[in-house]
Coordinates of C-alpha atoms in Angstrom, one line a residue:
M1 CA 7.8 22.2 52.9
K2 CA 6.8 20.3 49.8
L3 CA 9.6 18.0 48.5
S4 CA 10.3 17.4 44.9
L5 CA 10.2 14.0 43.4
L6 CA 14.0 13.8 43.3
Q7 CA 14.2 14.8 47.0
K8 CA 11.6 12.3 48.0
Q9 CA 13.6 9.6 46.1
A10 CA 16.9 10.6 47.8
L11 CA 15.2 10.6 51.2
R12 CA 13.8 7.2 50.6
T13 CA 17.1 5.8 49.5
G14 CA 18.9 7.3 52.5
L15 CA 16.4 5.8 55.0
I16 CA 16.7 2.4 53.4
A17 CA 20.5 2.7 53.6
V18 CA 20.4 3.6 57.3
F19 CA 18.0 0.7 57.9
I20 CA 20.3 -1.8 56.3
L21 CA 23.3 -0.4 58.3
L22 CA 21.3 -0.7 61.6
F23 CA 20.2 -4.2 60.6
I24 CA 23.9 -5.3 60.1
G25 CA 24.9 -3.6 63.3
I26 CA 22.2 -5.3 65.4
L27 CA 23.1 -8.6 63.8
F28 CA 26.7 -8.3 64.7
W29 CA 26.0 -7.0 68.2
F30 CA 23.6 -9.7 69.3
F31 CA 24.5 -12.8 67.2
I32 CA 28.0 -12.5 65.9
N33 CA 31.3 -11.8 67.7
P34 CA 32.9 -10.1 64.7
G35 CA 36.6 -10.2 63.9
T36 CA 38.5 -8.3 61.3
F37 CA 37.5 -10.6 58.4
E38 CA 33.8 -10.4 59.4
I39 CA 33.9 -6.6 59.6
V40 CA 35.6 -6.3 56.1
L41 CA 33.1 -8.7 54.6
A42 CA 30.2 -6.8 56.2
V43 CA 31.5 -3.5 54.7
I44 CA 31.8 -5.1 51.2
V45 CA 28.3 -6.6 51.5
Y46 CA 27.0 -3.3 52.7
L47 CA 28.6 -1.3 49.8
I48 CA 27.2 -3.8 47.3
L49 CA 23.7 -3.5 48.8
I50 CA 23.9 0.3 48.8
Y51 CA 25.1 0.2 45.1
M52 CA 22.2 -2.0 44.1
L53 CA 19.8 0.1 46.1
F54 CA 21.1 3.3 44.4
I55 CA 20.8 1.8 40.9
S56 CA 17.3 0.5 41.5
Q57 CA 16.1 3.8 43.0
M58 CA 17.6 5.8 40.2
K59 CA 15.9 3.6 37.6
K60 CA 12.6 4.0 39.5
F61 CA 13.1 7.8 39.6
I62 CA 13.9 8.0 35.8
Y63 CA 11.0 5.7 35.0
L64 CA 8.6 7.9 37.0
Q65 CA 10.0 11.0 35.2
L66 CA 9.5 9.3 31.8
Q67 CA 6.0 8.3 32.8
R68 CA 5.3 12.0 33.3
V69 CA 6.7 12.7 29.9
Y70 CA 4.6 10.0 28.3
E71 CA 1.5 11.3 30.0
S72 CA 2.1 14.8 28.6
N73 CA 0.8 15.9 25.2
L74 CA 4.4 16.3 23.8
F75 CA 4.3 13.0 21.9
D76 CA 0.6 12.9 21.0
N77 CA 1.5 12.6 17.3
E78 CA 4.2 10.1 17.9
P79 CA 2.6 6.7 18.8
V80 CA 6.0 5.0 19.0
L81 CA 7.1 7.3 21.8
K82 CA 3.8 7.0 23.6
N83 CA 4.2 3.3 24.0
R84 CA 5.0 2.5 27.6
S85 CA 7.1 -0.4 28.9
S86 CA 7.8 -1.6 32.5
E87 CA 11.4 -2.4 31.4
L88 CA 13.1 0.7 30.1
D89 CA 15.7 0.5 27.3
F90 CA 17.4 3.8 27.8
E91 CA 19.6 3.6 24.8
R92 CA 16.7 2.8 22.6
F93 CA 14.7 5.6 24.1
I94 CA 17.5 8.1 23.5
Q95 CA 17.7 7.0 19.9
K96 CA 13.9 7.5 19.6
I97 CA 14.3 11.0 21.1
K98 CA 17.1 11.8 18.7
K99 CA 15.1 10.7 15.7
F100 CA 12.1 12.6 17.1
A101 CA 14.2 15.8 17.4
E102 CA 15.6 15.4 13.9
T103 CA 12.2 14.9 12.5
K104 CA 10.9 18.1 14.2
H105 CA 14.0 20.0 13.0
Q106 CA 13.3 18.9 9.4
E107 CA 9.6 19.9 9.8
I108 CA 10.7 23.4 11.1
E109 CA 13.1 23.7 8.1
Q110 CA 10.3 22.8 5.7
L111 CA 8.0 25.3 7.3
H112 CA 10.7 28.0 6.9
D113 CA 11.2 26.9 3.2
R114 CA 7.5 27.0 2.6
D115 CA 7.2 30.4 4.2
D116 CA 10.1 31.7 1.9
F117 CA 8.4 30.0 -1.1
R118 CA 5.0 31.6 -0.2
K119 CA 6.6 35.0 0.0
D120 CA 8.4 34.5 -3.4
F121 CA 5.3 33.1 -5.0
L122 CA 3.1 36.0 -3.9
G123 CA 5.7 38.4 -5.1
D124 CA 5.9 36.6 -8.5
V125 CA 2.1 36.4 -8.9
S126 CA 1.8 40.1 -8.0
H127 CA 4.4 41.1 -10.6
E128 CA 3.0 38.8 -13.3
L129 CA -0.5 40.1 -12.8
K130 CA 0.6 43.7 -12.4
T131 CA 2.5 44.0 -15.7
P132 CA -0.4 43.1 -18.1
L133 CA -3.0 44.8 -15.9
F134 CA -1.2 48.1 -15.9
T135 CA -0.5 47.8 -19.6
A136 CA -4.1 47.2 -20.4
Q137 CA -5.2 50.1 -18.1
G138 CA -2.7 52.4 -19.7
Y139 CA -4.0 51.7 -23.2
L140 CA -7.6 52.0 -22.2
L141 CA -7.0 55.4 -20.5
T142 CA -5.3 56.5 -23.7
V143 CA -8.2 55.4 -25.8
L144 CA -10.7 57.1 -23.4
D145 CA -8.7 60.3 -23.8
D146 CA -10.5 62.5 -26.3
S147 CA -7.2 63.7 -27.7
V148 CA -6.8 60.4 -29.6
E149 CA -8.9 60.8 -32.7
D150 CA -7.2 58.5 -35.1
P151 CA -9.4 55.4 -35.6
E152 CA -6.4 53.2 -36.5
L153 CA -4.5 54.3 -33.4
R154 CA -7.5 53.5 -31.3
K155 CA -7.8 50.1 -32.8
K156 CA -4.1 49.5 -32.3
Y157 CA -4.4 50.4 -28.6
L158 CA -7.5 48.2 -28.1
E159 CA -5.8 45.3 -29.7
R160 CA -2.8 45.7 -27.3
T161 CA -5.3 45.9 -24.5
N162 CA -6.9 42.7 -25.6
K163 CA -3.5 41.0 -25.7
S164 CA -2.8 42.0 -22.1
I165 CA -6.2 40.8 -20.9
E166 CA -5.6 37.5 -22.7
R167 CA -2.3 37.1 -20.9
L168 CA -4.1 37.8 -17.6
G169 CA -6.6 35.0 -18.5
Y170 CA -3.7 32.6 -19.2
I171 CA -2.2 33.3 -15.8
V172 CA -5.4 32.9 -13.9
K173 CA -6.3 29.7 -15.8
D174 CA -2.9 28.1 -15.2
L175 CA -2.9 29.2 -11.5
D176 CA -6.3 27.5 -11.1
M177 CA -5.0 24.3 -12.7
I178 CA -1.9 24.2 -10.5
A179 CA -4.1 24.8 -7.4
R180 CA -6.4 21.9 -8.4
L181 CA -3.4 19.6 -9.1
E182 CA -1.8 20.4 -5.7
S183 CA -5.1 19.8 -3.8
G184 CA -5.1 16.3 -5.1
M185 CA -7.4 16.5 -8.1
K186 CA -8.6 13.0 -9.1
L187 CA -7.1 11.6 -12.3
E188 CA -9.4 9.7 -14.6
Q189 CA -7.0 7.2 -16.0
D190 CA -7.8 5.0 -18.9
D191 CA -6.2 3.2 -21.8
F192 CA -5.7 5.3 -25.0
N193 CA -3.5 5.5 -28.1
I194 CA -0.8 8.1 -27.4
V195 CA 0.1 8.3 -31.1
K196 CA -3.4 9.5 -32.0
T197 CA -3.5 11.9 -29.0
L198 CA -0.2 13.5 -30.0
A199 CA -1.3 13.7 -33.7
D200 CA -4.4 15.6 -32.6
V201 CA -2.3 18.1 -30.6
F202 CA -0.1 18.6 -33.7
E203 CA -3.1 19.8 -35.6
L204 CA -3.9 22.4 -32.9
F205 CA -0.6 24.1 -33.7
E206 CA -0.6 24.1 -37.5
L207 CA -1.3 27.8 -37.8
K208 CA 1.0 28.9 -34.9
A209 CA 3.8 26.8 -36.2
G210 CA 3.2 27.9 -39.8
K211 CA 3.9 31.5 -38.8
K212 CA 7.5 30.6 -38.0
N213 CA 7.7 27.8 -40.6
I214 CA 8.3 25.2 -37.9
R215 CA 7.7 21.6 -38.7
I216 CA 5.9 19.6 -36.0
D217 CA 5.8 15.8 -36.6
F218 CA 6.8 12.4 -35.4
K219 CA 10.5 11.5 -35.7
E220 CA 9.5 8.3 -37.4
P221 CA 6.1 6.9 -38.6
Y222 CA 4.1 4.7 -36.2
A223 CA 2.1 2.2 -38.1
F224 CA 0.4 0.7 -35.1
P225 CA -1.3 2.2 -32.0
I226 CA 0.8 2.6 -28.9
M227 CA -1.5 2.1 -25.9
V228 CA -0.7 3.8 -22.6
R229 CA -2.7 4.3 -19.3
A230 CA -3.1 7.8 -18.0
D231 CA -5.5 10.7 -17.8
K232 CA -5.8 11.5 -21.5
E233 CA -7.0 15.1 -21.0
K234 CA -4.0 15.9 -18.7
I235 CA -1.5 14.3 -21.0
E236 CA -2.9 16.3 -23.8
Q237 CA -2.2 19.4 -21.7
V238 CA 1.4 18.3 -21.1
A239 CA 1.9 17.8 -24.9
I240 CA 0.3 21.2 -25.6
N241 CA 2.6 23.0 -23.1
L242 CA 5.7 21.3 -24.4
I243 CA 4.9 21.9 -28.0
S244 CA 3.9 25.5 -27.3
N245 CA 7.3 26.2 -25.7
S246 CA 9.1 24.5 -28.5
I247 CA 7.4 26.9 -31.0
K248 CA 7.8 29.9 -28.8
Y249 CA 11.6 29.5 -28.5
G250 CA 12.2 27.7 -31.8
K251 CA 14.0 29.2 -34.7
L252 CA 12.5 30.1 -38.0
G253 CA 12.3 27.2 -40.3
G254 CA 13.1 24.8 -37.5
S255 CA 11.4 21.6 -36.3
T256 CA 9.9 19.9 -33.3
L257 CA 10.0 16.1 -33.5
V258 CA 8.3 13.7 -31.2
S259 CA 9.4 10.1 -30.6
I260 CA 7.9 7.3 -28.5
E261 CA 10.0 4.4 -27.3
P262 CA 10.1 1.8 -24.4
H263 CA 11.6 3.0 -21.2
S264 CA 11.2 -0.1 -19.0
V265 CA 9.1 -3.3 -18.9
H266 CA 6.1 -1.3 -17.8
Q267 CA 6.7 2.2 -19.2
M268 CA 7.0 4.2 -22.4
I269 CA 8.9 7.4 -22.7
I270 CA 7.9 10.3 -25.0
H271 CA 10.6 12.8 -26.3
F272 CA 9.9 16.3 -27.6
E273 CA 13.0 17.4 -29.4
D274 CA 13.4 20.9 -30.9
D275 CA 16.3 22.7 -32.6
G276 CA 15.6 26.1 -30.9
V277 CA 17.8 28.4 -28.8
G278 CA 18.5 25.9 -26.0
I279 CA 18.9 26.5 -22.3
Q280 CA 22.0 27.2 -20.2
K281 CA 23.1 24.4 -17.9
E282 CA 22.7 26.5 -14.7
N283 CA 19.1 27.2 -15.6
L284 CA 18.0 23.5 -16.0
P285 CA 17.5 22.7 -12.2
R286 CA 15.0 25.6 -11.8
L287 CA 13.3 25.2 -15.2
F288 CA 10.1 23.7 -13.7
E289 CA 9.6 26.3 -11.0
R290 CA 6.6 28.6 -11.2
F291 CA 7.2 31.8 -13.1
Y292 CA 10.9 31.0 -13.6
R293 CA 12.1 32.4 -16.9
V294 CA 15.5 31.9 -18.4
D295 CA 15.3 35.2 -20.3
K296 CA 12.7 37.3 -18.5
S297 CA 12.5 40.1 -21.0
R298 CA 12.3 37.9 -24.0
S299 CA 9.9 35.4 -22.3
R300 CA 7.4 38.1 -21.5
E301 CA 7.5 39.3 -25.1
Q302 CA 6.5 35.8 -26.1
G303 CA 3.4 35.9 -23.9
G304 CA 2.0 33.0 -21.9
S305 CA 1.7 32.6 -18.1
G306 CA 5.2 31.4 -17.2
L307 CA 3.5 28.4 -15.6
G308 CA 3.5 25.9 -18.4
L309 CA 6.4 23.7 -17.3
A310 CA 5.3 23.9 -13.7
I311 CA 2.0 22.4 -14.8
V312 CA 3.8 19.7 -16.8
K313 CA 5.7 18.7 -13.6
H314 CA 2.6 18.7 -11.4
I315 CA 0.7 16.5 -13.9
M316 CA 3.5 14.0 -14.2
E317 CA 4.0 13.8 -10.5
A318 CA 0.2 13.3 -10.1
H319 CA 0.7 10.2 -12.4
D320 CA 3.7 9.1 -10.4
Q321 CA 5.8 9.5 -13.5
E322 CA 9.0 11.4 -14.3
V323 CA 9.8 14.3 -16.5
F324 CA 13.3 15.0 -17.9
V325 CA 15.1 17.8 -19.8
Q326 CA 18.3 17.9 -21.8
S327 CA 19.5 21.0 -23.5
E328 CA 22.5 22.7 -25.1
P329 CA 22.6 26.4 -25.9
G330 CA 22.2 26.9 -29.7
H331 CA 21.4 23.3 -30.3
G332 CA 17.9 22.9 -29.0
S333 CA 16.2 21.1 -26.1
T334 CA 14.6 17.7 -25.5
F335 CA 11.8 17.3 -23.0
S336 CA 10.7 13.8 -22.1
F337 CA 8.2 12.2 -19.8
T338 CA 7.3 8.6 -18.9
L339 CA 3.9 6.9 -19.0
N340 CA 2.7 3.4 -18.0
K341 CA 1.9 1.0 -20.7
A342 CA -1.7 -0.1 -21.0
V343 CA -2.6 -3.1 -19.0

C-alpha cells in the first residue's frame, strides 16, 4: 500500500517518539534507580521533546508541500511567490497568497467587464452602421425604381444617400483612429505655438459656424506665441472635435471662446467655452464613452460618428494629460485639456 506524504511524516514522527521513549526507559532501567521526582522529570522532558519533534516535523511537512506548490506552474507569472526560502515565514506567505488571490479576482472582474464592454461595443457599432447603411440602401432602391420619374426627387434622394454614406465614412474613419490610438500609436511630439494652431482650426469652421451665426474666437488676444510640447496633428484633431461639437450643439447667434492659461509649473490648460444647450449632470461621467449620446435622436440628426469625445479622451491619455468638462443645462459647456509647456 502506497503511503501519502502526510502518512509517511506521521509514521516517521511516531517511530522517533517510540525511540525516544525506549531510550529513556533503558536509561532508567540500567543506569538510574528512579524515584518519584525522577519519573515526573522524565515525563516532562519526554513531553517537551515530543512537542519539539511534532513542531519540527510539521514544519518539514508544510515546507515539502509548499515546495510542491512552488514547483508547479501555478505561480509562473508571479516571481515573488516563486522565490524559495529554507526558512519559511508563514504569515508573510499567507499575505502573499491573499494578495495573489485578490489580484486574480480583480483580473477576472476586469475580464468580465471587458467582455460586457465588447458586447455593448459590438451592439453599438452594429446599430450605428446599420442606420445610415439601410437609409442609403432605401433611397437607392427608390431611385432605381422606374416609378420615380421626377429629376428633382431623384436628386433629393441621391443627396440623402450621399449624406448617409458620408456618415458611414465618419464612423469608419473614427473607429480606425481609436483602434490605432489603443494599439499604442507612436506620438511625434514637438514644440509648437498652440495659439497659431488653434487659429488655423478656427479658419476651418468659418463656413460651418457662419450657417448658425456662431462666433469662434479667442476669449482674449494673445500677442505672443505660447509654446507647448505635444503631437501637433493629434492636438489639432482634439481642437477640431471640440469645436465641431460646440457648433453642433450651440445656439443660433452664440459663441465658442477659447482661452489658454497656466495650469501648473510645467503645464498649460486650454478651455473651449460655449453658450449652447449644456449637458445634464448625470450624463457627464459617461460623456467620453464611445457612441454615448446625451440626446440620441437629436444627436443622430446632427450627423457625425458619435466617437468625437472618445477620440479626444484617447489622444489626451496617450499624451499623459487630462481632459475636463463642466456644464450646466441651458448655460453651455466648457471642455478643457492640459498640455506640457515647451522645454
